[in-house]
Amino acid sequence: MAKGFKVVIPARYGSSRLPGKPLLEIAGEPMIRHVVARACASGADEVVVASDDARILEACAGLGAATQLTAEGHRSGTERVAEVIAVRGWEADTVVVNLQGDEPCMPAALIDQVASDLAGCEGAGMSTLASPIRRVEALFDPHVVKVVTDAEGFALYFSRAPLPWHRDEFLGSRASLPESVTFLRHIGLYAYRAGFLERYLAWPPAPLEVAESLEQLRVLWHGERIHVGIAERTPGPGVDTREDLGRAEAWMSADD
């Protein structure tokens, strides 16, 4: 278990597809409360909910997490996390996990795992997780982000395209996954060292980042390293649509 890490939960009210998303109910409670409970069940020594809306912060009362009202103009959850770090004055080597406010089914064990991974990897300012892709449909789904790594587990590239492309196997058929290579699905859970995040936000968006709409590509573009751990558990669904609310509730019932 990692020691001394923080969790920040960025939770924006104004989602374009689901306005007020963190306050929508799953199993009778606002989604944000499920996310906070996951974070508090990890090994974190501090959990902070960061939002631009006081209603979201009020919904977190009594759960053991701190709350911070943040600026409305942030373009990403990463920027909201950085504001929390600056306001609270956390040291540059502090390990901070970014747990998005629409991930009510993220196992607490993975929150601890991504923090432990970064704490034990001096060659990276950032870490994330991935899990093996089992279905060929997922490999070709642009909503599923793929990652390839080097021999030491450092990310080479993230993409919405099928990656890696098995030339010989896919030339003949795309009906099944080749067995000779491991395909990895990226899990959108990140840990950063606080000082690294300050550098990250000083960089302009990278062309690859803009093309793929994947902000982690900014890190690789600027020559820094991201370590990718293989998730010890498979996370449940994140919430992007109203249909996802039902999927999340079903996952929680099965997980119990």
PDB file of C-alpha atoms in Angstrom:
ATOM      1  CA  MET A   1       0.000   0.000   0.000  1.00  0.00           C
ATOM      2  CA  ALA A   2       1.258   3.461  -0.911  1.00  0.00           C
ATOM      3  CA  LYS A   3       1.912   5.853   1.966  1.00  0.00           C
ATOM      4  CA  GLY A   4       1.152   9.536   2.155  1.00  0.00           C
ATOM      5  CA  PHE A   5      -0.710  10.037  -1.090  1.00  0.00           C
ATOM      6  CA  LYS A   6      -3.648  12.351  -1.773  1.00  0.00           C
ATOM      7  CA  VAL A   7      -6.742  11.873  -3.917  1.00  0.00           C
ATOM      8  CA  VAL A   8      -8.393  14.792  -5.693  1.00  0.00           C
ATOM      9  CA  ILE A   9     -11.810  14.265  -7.266  1.00  0.00           C
ATOM     10  CA  PRO A  10     -12.517  16.915  -9.927  1.00  0.00           C
ATOM     11  CA  ALA A  11     -16.275  17.161 -10.418  1.00  0.00           C
ATOM     12  CA  ARG A  12     -17.700  19.669 -12.896  1.00  0.00           C
ATOM     13  CA  TYR A  13     -21.389  20.540 -12.905  1.00  0.00           C
ATOM     14  CA  GLY A  14     -21.718  21.616 -16.540  1.00  0.00           C
ATOM     15  CA  SER A  15     -21.284  18.379 -18.495  1.00  0.00           C
ATOM     16  CA  SER A  16     -22.446  18.904 -22.086  1.00  0.00           C
ATOM     17  CA  ARG A  17     -24.083  15.461 -22.306  1.00  0.00           C
ATOM     18  CA  LEU A  18     -25.294  15.164 -18.692  1.00  0.00           C
ATOM     19  CA  PRO A  19     -25.663  18.538 -16.939  1.00  0.00           C
ATOM     20  CA  GLY A  20     -25.307  18.149 -13.194  1.00  0.00           C
ATOM     21  CA  LYS A  21     -23.833  14.669 -13.723  1.00  0.00           C
ATOM     22  CA  PRO A  22     -22.165  14.304 -10.281  1.00  0.00           C
ATOM     23  CA  LEU A  23     -25.568  14.812  -8.614  1.00  0.00           C
ATOM     24  CA  LEU A  24     -27.459  12.206 -10.650  1.00  0.00           C
ATOM     25  CA  GLU A  25     -28.498   9.280  -8.500  1.00  0.00           C
ATOM     26  CA  ILE A  26     -27.156   5.741  -8.572  1.00  0.00           C
ATOM     27  CA  ALA A  27     -28.698   3.280  -6.100  1.00  0.00           C
ATOM     28  CA  GLY A  28     -30.475   6.133  -4.345  1.00  0.00           C
ATOM     29  CA  GLU A  29     -27.449   8.391  -3.797  1.00  0.00           C
ATOM     30  CA  PRO A  30     -25.773  11.137  -5.832  1.00  0.00           C
ATOM     31  CA  MET A  31     -23.007   9.667  -7.980  1.00  0.00           C
ATOM     32  CA  ILE A  32     -20.350  11.868  -6.372  1.00  0.00           C
ATOM     33  CA  ARG A  33     -20.955  10.180  -2.999  1.00  0.00           C
ATOM     34  CA  HIS A  34     -20.112   6.797  -4.508  1.00  0.00           C
ATOM     35  CA  VAL A  35     -16.889   8.226  -5.965  1.00  0.00           C
ATOM     36  CA  VAL A  36     -15.903   9.759  -2.620  1.00  0.00           C
ATOM     37  CA  ALA A  37     -16.592   6.486  -0.823  1.00  0.00           C
ATOM     38  CA  ARG A  38     -14.246   4.678  -3.230  1.00  0.00           C
ATOM     39  CA  ALA A  39     -11.507   7.242  -2.601  1.00  0.00           C
ATOM     40  CA  CYS A  40     -11.927   7.145   1.177  1.00  0.00           C
ATOM     41  CA  ALA A  41     -11.690   3.341   1.120  1.00  0.00           C
ATOM     42  CA  SER A  42      -8.258   3.527  -0.528  1.00  0.00           C
ATOM     43  CA  GLY A  43      -5.028   4.109   1.372  1.00  0.00           C
ATOM     44  CA  ALA A  44      -5.119   7.890   0.839  1.00  0.00           C
ATOM     45  CA  ASP A  45      -4.305  10.113   3.785  1.00  0.00           C
ATOM     46  CA  GLU A  46      -6.421  12.934   2.329  1.00  0.00           C
ATOM     47  CA  VAL A  47      -9.324  13.123  -0.138  1.00  0.00           C
ATOM     48  CA  VAL A  48     -10.454  16.426  -1.657  1.00  0.00           C
ATOM     49  CA  VAL A  49     -13.524  16.983  -3.826  1.00  0.00           C
ATOM     50  CA  ALA A  50     -12.872  19.905  -6.192  1.00  0.00           C
ATOM     51  CA  SER A  51     -15.841  21.453  -7.967  1.00  0.00           C
ATOM     52  CA  ASP A  52     -17.078  24.683  -9.511  1.00  0.00           C
ATOM     53  CA  ASP A  53     -20.513  24.205  -7.938  1.00  0.00           C
ATOM     54  CA  ALA A  54     -21.380  24.398  -4.238  1.00  0.00           C
ATOM     55  CA  ARG A  55     -24.228  21.888  -4.640  1.00  0.00           C
ATOM     56  CA  ILE A  56     -21.748  19.157  -5.516  1.00  0.00           C
ATOM     57  CA  LEU A  57     -19.622  19.969  -2.493  1.00  0.00           C
ATOM     58  CA  GLU A  58     -22.681  20.001  -0.210  1.00  0.00           C
ATOM     59  CA  ALA A  59     -23.625  16.536  -1.454  1.00  0.00           C
ATOM     60  CA  CYS A  60     -20.327  15.214  -0.066  1.00  0.00           C
ATOM     61  CA  ALA A  61     -21.048  16.234   3.535  1.00  0.00           C
ATOM     62  CA  GLY A  62     -20.353  13.627   6.187  1.00  0.00           C
ATOM     63  CA  LEU A  63     -18.189  11.335   4.065  1.00  0.00           C
ATOM     64  CA  GLY A  64     -14.791  12.243   5.492  1.00  0.00           C
ATOM     65  CA  ALA A  65     -13.513  14.143   2.454  1.00  0.00           C
ATOM     66  CA  ALA A  66     -12.457  17.770   2.274  1.00  0.00           C
ATOM     67  CA  THR A  67     -14.083  20.028  -0.304  1.00  0.00           C
ATOM     68  CA  GLN A  68     -12.739  22.934  -2.342  1.00  0.00           C
ATOM     69  CA  LEU A  69     -14.638  25.346  -4.549  1.00  0.00           C
ATOM     70  CA  THR A  70     -12.565  25.866  -7.693  1.00  0.00           C
ATOM     71  CA  ALA A  71     -12.658  28.181 -10.698  1.00  0.00           C
ATOM     72  CA  GLU A  72     -15.262  27.699 -13.414  1.00  0.00           C
ATOM     73  CA  GLY A  73     -12.932  28.182 -16.377  1.00  0.00           C
ATOM     74  CA  HIS A  74     -10.845  25.009 -16.119  1.00  0.00           C
ATOM     75  CA  ARG A  75     -10.613  23.096 -19.403  1.00  0.00           C
ATOM     76  CA  SER A  76      -9.945  19.735 -17.789  1.00  0.00           C
ATOM     77  CA  GLY A  77     -10.020  17.857 -14.524  1.00  0.00           C
ATOM     78  CA  THR A  78      -6.235  18.004 -14.515  1.00  0.00           C
ATOM     79  CA  GLU A  79      -6.330  21.803 -14.277  1.00  0.00           C
ATOM     80  CA  ARG A  80      -8.792  21.545 -11.393  1.00  0.00           C
ATOM     81  CA  VAL A  81      -6.448  19.133  -9.588  1.00  0.00           C
ATOM     82  CA  ALA A  82      -3.582  21.580 -10.095  1.00  0.00           C
ATOM     83  CA  GLU A  83      -5.599  24.373  -8.454  1.00  0.00           C
ATOM     84  CA  VAL A  84      -6.131  22.185  -5.387  1.00  0.00           C
ATOM     85  CA  ILE A  85      -2.389  21.446  -5.197  1.00  0.00           C
ATOM     86  CA  ALA A  86      -1.537  25.158  -5.430  1.00  0.00           C
ATOM     87  CA  VAL A  87      -4.110  26.302  -2.870  1.00  0.00           C
ATOM     88  CA  ARG A  88      -3.135  23.635  -0.359  1.00  0.00           C
ATOM     89  CA  GLY A  89       0.583  24.079  -0.885  1.00  0.00           C
ATOM     90  CA  TRP A  90       1.428  20.412  -1.258  1.00  0.00           C
ATOM     91  CA  GLU A  91       5.138  19.626  -1.634  1.00  0.00           C
ATOM     92  CA  ALA A  92       6.543  18.946  -5.115  1.00  0.00           C
ATOM     93  CA  ASP A  93       7.120  15.238  -4.390  1.00  0.00           C
ATOM     94  CA  THR A  94       3.582  14.622  -3.092  1.00  0.00           C
ATOM     95  CA  VAL A  95       1.832  11.807  -4.959  1.00  0.00           C
ATOM     96  CA  VAL A  96      -1.635  12.940  -6.048  1.00  0.00           C
ATOM     97  CA  VAL A  97      -4.244  10.656  -7.631  1.00  0.00           C
ATOM     98  CA  ASN A  98      -6.757  12.197 -10.030  1.00  0.00           C
ATOM     99  CA  LEU A  99     -10.013  10.260  -9.629  1.00  0.00           C
ATOM    100  CA  GLN A 100     -12.635  11.659 -11.980  1.00  0.00           C
ATOM    101  CA  GLY A 101     -16.027  12.473 -10.490  1.00  0.00           C
ATOM    102  CA  ASP A 102     -17.807  10.226 -13.002  1.00  0.00           C
ATOM    103  CA  GLU A 103     -16.043   7.016 -11.922  1.00  0.00           C
ATOM    104  CA  PRO A 104     -18.343   5.589  -9.226  1.00  0.00           C
ATOM    105  CA  CYS A 105     -17.220   2.016  -9.952  1.00  0.00           C
ATOM    106  CA  MET A 106     -13.459   2.495  -9.618  1.00  0.00           C
ATOM    107  CA  PRO A 107     -12.220  -0.107  -7.103  1.00  0.00           C
ATOM    108  CA  ALA A 108     -10.410   1.414  -4.131  1.00  0.00           C
ATOM    109  CA  ALA A 109      -7.617  -1.111  -4.695  1.00  0.00           C
ATOM    110  CA  LEU A 110      -6.804   0.493  -8.048  1.00  0.00           C
ATOM    111  CA  ILE A 111      -6.589   3.963  -6.505  1.00  0.00           C
ATOM    112  CA  ASP A 112      -3.999   2.634  -4.109  1.00  0.00           C
ATOM    113  CA  GLN A 113      -2.269   0.668  -6.874  1.00  0.00           C
ATOM    114  CA  VAL A 114      -1.725   3.649  -9.171  1.00  0.00           C
ATOM    115  CA  ALA A 115      -0.303   5.674  -6.260  1.00  0.00           C
ATOM    116  CA  SER A 116       1.991   2.812  -5.232  1.00  0.00           C
ATOM    117  CA  ASP A 117       3.131   2.388  -8.815  1.00  0.00           C
ATOM    118  CA  LEU A 118       4.242   6.011  -9.057  1.00  0.00           C
ATOM    119  CA  ALA A 119       5.814   6.056  -5.599  1.00  0.00           C
ATOM    120  CA  GLY A 120       7.989   3.095  -6.591  1.00  0.00           C
ATOM    121  CA  CYS A 121       8.992   4.461 -10.003  1.00  0.00           C
ATOM    122  CA  GLU A 122      11.546   7.248  -9.841  1.00  0.00           C
ATOM    123  CA  GLY A 123      11.795   7.486 -13.626  1.00  0.00           C
ATOM    124  CA  ALA A 124       8.273   8.843 -14.064  1.00  0.00           C
ATOM    125  CA  GLY A 125       6.387  11.942 -13.008  1.00  0.00           C
ATOM    126  CA  MET A 126       3.099  10.256 -13.780  1.00  0.00           C
ATOM    127  CA  SER A 127       1.557   6.786 -13.719  1.00  0.00           C
ATOM    128  CA  THR A 128      -1.653   5.175 -14.921  1.00  0.00           C
ATOM    129  CA  LEU A 129      -3.188   1.718 -15.325  1.00  0.00           C
ATOM    130  CA  ALA A 130      -4.292  -0.598 -18.112  1.00  0.00           C
ATOM    131  CA  SER A 131      -6.018  -3.949 -18.438  1.00  0.00           C
ATOM    132  CA  PRO A 132      -5.869  -6.630 -21.151  1.00  0.00           C
ATOM    133  CA  ILE A 133      -8.372  -6.366 -24.009  1.00  0.00           C
ATOM    134  CA  ARG A 134     -10.275  -9.640 -24.370  1.00  0.00           C
ATOM    135  CA  ARG A 135     -12.730  -8.799 -27.166  1.00  0.00           C
ATOM    136  CA  VAL A 136     -11.826  -7.832 -30.706  1.00  0.00           C
ATOM    137  CA  GLU A 137     -14.731  -5.340 -30.747  1.00  0.00           C
ATOM    138  CA  ALA A 138     -13.045  -3.337 -28.004  1.00  0.00           C
ATOM    139  CA  LEU A 139      -9.794  -3.133 -29.952  1.00  0.00           C
ATOM    140  CA  PHE A 140     -11.559  -1.503 -32.899  1.00  0.00           C
ATOM    141  CA  ASP A 141     -13.788   0.763 -30.774  1.00  0.00           C
ATOM    142  CA  PRO A 142     -12.513   4.397 -30.898  1.00  0.00           C
ATOM    143  CA  HIS A 143     -14.116   5.045 -27.496  1.00  0.00           C
ATOM    144  CA  VAL A 144     -11.739   2.478 -25.985  1.00  0.00           C
ATOM    145  CA  VAL A 145      -8.285   4.022 -25.564  1.00  0.00           C
ATOM    146  CA  LYS A 146      -5.404   1.664 -26.235  1.00  0.00           C
ATOM    147  CA  VAL A 147      -1.850   1.886 -24.891  1.00  0.00           C
ATOM    148  CA  VAL A 148       1.411   0.196 -25.859  1.00  0.00           C
ATOM    149  CA  THR A 149       4.379   0.025 -23.520  1.00  0.00           C
ATOM    150  CA  ASP A 150       8.055  -0.790 -23.587  1.00  0.00           C
ATOM    151  CA  ALA A 151       9.719  -3.697 -21.771  1.00  0.00           C
ATOM    152  CA  GLU A 152       9.756  -1.772 -18.472  1.00  0.00           C
ATOM    153  CA  GLY A 153       6.111  -0.771 -18.620  1.00  0.00           C
ATOM    154  CA  PHE A 154       6.598   2.829 -19.772  1.00  0.00           C
ATOM    155  CA  ALA A 155       4.048   4.114 -22.267  1.00  0.00           C
ATOM    156  CA  LEU A 156       5.139   4.356 -25.897  1.00  0.00           C
ATOM    157  CA  TYR A 157       1.826   5.668 -27.211  1.00  0.00           C
ATOM    158  CA  PHE A 158      -1.887   5.986 -26.450  1.00  0.00           C
ATOM    159  CA  SER A 159      -4.446   5.883 -29.249  1.00  0.00           C
ATOM    160  CA  ARG A 160      -8.106   5.465 -30.105  1.00  0.00           C
ATOM    161  CA  ALA A 161      -7.010   3.384 -33.095  1.00  0.00           C
ATOM    162  CA  PRO A 162      -6.299  -0.380 -32.886  1.00  0.00           C
ATOM    163  CA  LEU A 163      -2.848  -0.629 -31.343  1.00  0.00           C
ATOM    164  CA  PRO A 164      -0.556  -2.436 -31.966  1.00  0.00           C
ATOM    165  CA  TRP A 165      -1.533  -3.328 -35.501  1.00  0.00           C
ATOM    166  CA  HIS A 166      -0.741  -7.000 -36.143  1.00  0.00           C
ATOM    167  CA  ARG A 167       0.027  -6.781 -39.846  1.00  0.00           C
ATOM    168  CA  ASP A 168      -0.046 -10.444 -40.802  1.00  0.00           C
ATOM    169  CA  GLU A 169      -2.984 -11.525 -38.620  1.00  0.00           C
ATOM    170  CA  PHE A 170      -5.258  -8.610 -39.502  1.00  0.00           C
ATOM    171  CA  LEU A 171      -4.421  -8.924 -43.192  1.00  0.00           C
ATOM    172  CA  GLY A 172      -6.262 -12.226 -43.159  1.00  0.00           C
ATOM    173  CA  SER A 173      -9.066 -11.591 -40.662  1.00  0.00           C
ATOM    174  CA  ARG A 174     -10.219  -9.171 -37.967  1.00  0.00           C
ATOM    175  CA  ALA A 175     -12.697 -11.582 -36.430  1.00  0.00           C
ATOM    176  CA  SER A 176     -10.558 -12.423 -33.389  1.00  0.00           C
ATOM    177  CA  LEU A 177      -7.583 -11.149 -31.419  1.00  0.00           C
ATOM    178  CA  PRO A 178      -4.145 -12.533 -32.328  1.00  0.00           C
ATOM    179  CA  GLU A 179      -2.720 -14.556 -29.445  1.00  0.00           C
ATOM    180  CA  SER A 180       0.889 -13.565 -30.076  1.00  0.00           C
ATOM    181  CA  VAL A 181       0.570 -10.019 -28.730  1.00  0.00           C
ATOM    182  CA  THR A 182      -1.060  -8.411 -25.678  1.00  0.00           C
ATOM    183  CA  PHE A 183      -3.529  -5.617 -26.329  1.00  0.00           C
ATOM    184  CA  LEU A 184      -4.062  -3.146 -23.477  1.00  0.00           C
ATOM    185  CA  ARG A 185      -7.010  -0.932 -22.665  1.00  0.00           C
ATOM    186  CA  HIS A 186      -6.084   2.285 -20.888  1.00  0.00           C
ATOM    187  CA  ILE A 187      -7.869   2.994 -17.604  1.00  0.00           C
ATOM    188  CA  GLY A 188      -8.332   6.733 -17.039  1.00  0.00           C
ATOM    189  CA  LEU A 189      -6.925   6.866 -13.515  1.00  0.00           C
ATOM    190  CA  TYR A 190      -3.765   8.920 -12.991  1.00  0.00           C
ATOM    191  CA  ALA A 191      -1.224   9.601 -10.284  1.00  0.00           C
ATOM    192  CA  TYR A 192       1.156  12.562 -10.519  1.00  0.00           C
ATOM    193  CA  ARG A 193       3.892  14.075  -8.478  1.00  0.00           C
ATOM    194  CA  ALA A 194       2.692  17.573  -7.632  1.00  0.00           C
ATOM    195  CA  GLY A 195       5.771  19.242  -9.135  1.00  0.00           C
ATOM    196  CA  PHE A 196       5.351  17.337 -12.391  1.00  0.00           C
ATOM    197  CA  LEU A 197       1.783  18.548 -12.763  1.00  0.00           C
ATOM    198  CA  GLU A 198       2.963  22.144 -12.547  1.00  0.00           C
ATOM    199  CA  ARG A 199       5.330  21.494 -15.468  1.00  0.00           C
ATOM    200  CA  TYR A 200       2.632  19.710 -17.427  1.00  0.00           C
ATOM    201  CA  LEU A 201       0.265  22.670 -17.317  1.00  0.00           C
ATOM    202  CA  ALA A 202       3.013  25.020 -18.495  1.00  0.00           C
ATOM    203  CA  TRP A 203       3.313  23.077 -21.766  1.00  0.00           C
ATOM    204  CA  PRO A 204       1.087  24.011 -24.711  1.00  0.00           C
ATOM    205  CA  PRO A 205      -1.287  21.303 -26.015  1.00  0.00           C
ATOM    206  CA  ALA A 206       0.545  18.911 -28.341  1.00  0.00           C
ATOM    207  CA  PRO A 207      -0.591  18.197 -31.920  1.00  0.00           C
ATOM    208  CA  LEU A 208      -1.035  14.487 -31.133  1.00  0.00           C
ATOM    209  CA  GLU A 209      -3.050  15.350 -28.044  1.00  0.00           C
ATOM    210  CA  VAL A 210      -5.397  17.521 -30.099  1.00  0.00           C
ATOM    211  CA  ALA A 211      -5.740  14.931 -32.872  1.00  0.00           C
ATOM    212  CA  GLU A 212      -6.567  12.020 -30.562  1.00  0.00           C
ATOM    213  CA  SER A 213      -8.266  14.117 -27.848  1.00  0.00           C
ATOM    214  CA  LEU A 214      -6.039  12.441 -25.244  1.00  0.00           C
ATOM    215  CA  GLU A 215      -4.330  14.835 -22.853  1.00  0.00           C
ATOM    216  CA  GLN A 216      -1.771  12.254 -21.666  1.00  0.00           C
ATOM    217  CA  LEU A 217      -0.114  12.482 -25.102  1.00  0.00           C
ATOM    218  CA  ARG A 218       1.158  15.934 -24.114  1.00  0.00           C
ATOM    219  CA  VAL A 219       3.475  14.177 -21.647  1.00  0.00           C
ATOM    220  CA  LEU A 220       4.996  11.875 -24.271  1.00  0.00           C
ATOM    221  CA  TRP A 221       5.248  14.710 -26.798  1.00  0.00           C
ATOM    222  CA  HIS A 222       7.435  16.660 -24.376  1.00  0.00           C
ATOM    223  CA  GLY A 223       9.702  13.695 -23.723  1.00  0.00           C
ATOM    224  CA  GLU A 224       8.600  12.717 -20.220  1.00  0.00           C
ATOM    225  CA  ARG A 225       7.617   9.249 -19.105  1.00  0.00           C
ATOM    226  CA  ILE A 226       4.357   7.657 -17.989  1.00  0.00           C
ATOM    227  CA  HIS A 227       4.506   4.327 -16.212  1.00  0.00           C
ATOM    228  CA  VAL A 228       1.626   1.934 -16.940  1.00  0.00           C
ATOM    229  CA  GLY A 229       0.719  -0.673 -14.338  1.00  0.00           C
ATOM    230  CA  ILE A 230      -1.458  -3.690 -15.131  1.00  0.00           C
ATOM    231  CA  ALA A 231      -4.622  -3.274 -13.080  1.00  0.00           C
ATOM    232  CA  GLU A 232      -5.111  -5.825 -10.322  1.00  0.00           C
ATOM    233  CA  ARG A 233      -8.881  -5.604 -10.821  1.00  0.00           C
ATOM    234  CA  THR A 234     -11.168  -4.624 -13.674  1.00  0.00           C
ATOM    235  CA  PRO A 235     -12.969  -1.347 -12.969  1.00  0.00           C
ATOM    236  CA  GLY A 236     -16.684  -0.962 -13.514  1.00  0.00           C
ATOM    237  CA  PRO A 237     -18.214   1.475 -16.004  1.00  0.00           C
ATOM    238  CA  GLY A 238     -17.677   5.203 -15.934  1.00  0.00           C
ATOM    239  CA  VAL A 239     -20.682   7.432 -16.532  1.00  0.00           C
ATOM    240  CA  ASP A 240     -21.004   9.441 -19.743  1.00  0.00           C
ATOM    241  CA  THR A 241     -24.668   8.821 -20.615  1.00  0.00           C
ATOM    242  CA  ARG A 242     -27.941   8.162 -18.792  1.00  0.00           C
ATOM    243  CA  GLU A 243     -27.696   4.526 -19.873  1.00  0.00           C
ATOM    244  CA  ASP A 244     -24.379   4.327 -18.017  1.00  0.00           C
ATOM    245  CA  LEU A 245     -26.175   5.131 -14.748  1.00  0.00           C
ATOM    246  CA  GLY A 246     -28.052   1.846 -15.014  1.00  0.00           C
ATOM    247  CA  ARG A 247     -24.895  -0.031 -15.946  1.00  0.00           C
ATOM    248  CA  ALA A 248     -23.088   1.418 -12.921  1.00  0.00           C
ATOM    249  CA  GLU A 249     -25.911   0.418 -10.583  1.00  0.00           C
ATOM    250  CA  ALA A 250     -25.928  -3.113 -11.998  1.00  0.00           C
ATOM    251  CA  TRP A 251     -22.151  -3.358 -11.563  1.00  0.00           C
ATOM    252  CA  MET A 252     -22.388  -2.210  -7.950  1.00  0.00           C
ATOM    253  CA  SER A 253     -25.054  -4.806  -7.204  1.00  0.00           C
ATOM    254  CA  ALA A 254     -22.911  -7.564  -8.716  1.00  0.00           C
ATOM    255  CA  ASP A 255     -19.773  -6.295  -6.958  1.00  0.00           C
ATOM    256  CA  ASP A 256     -21.482  -6.535  -3.571  1.00  0.00           C
TER     257      ASP A 256
END
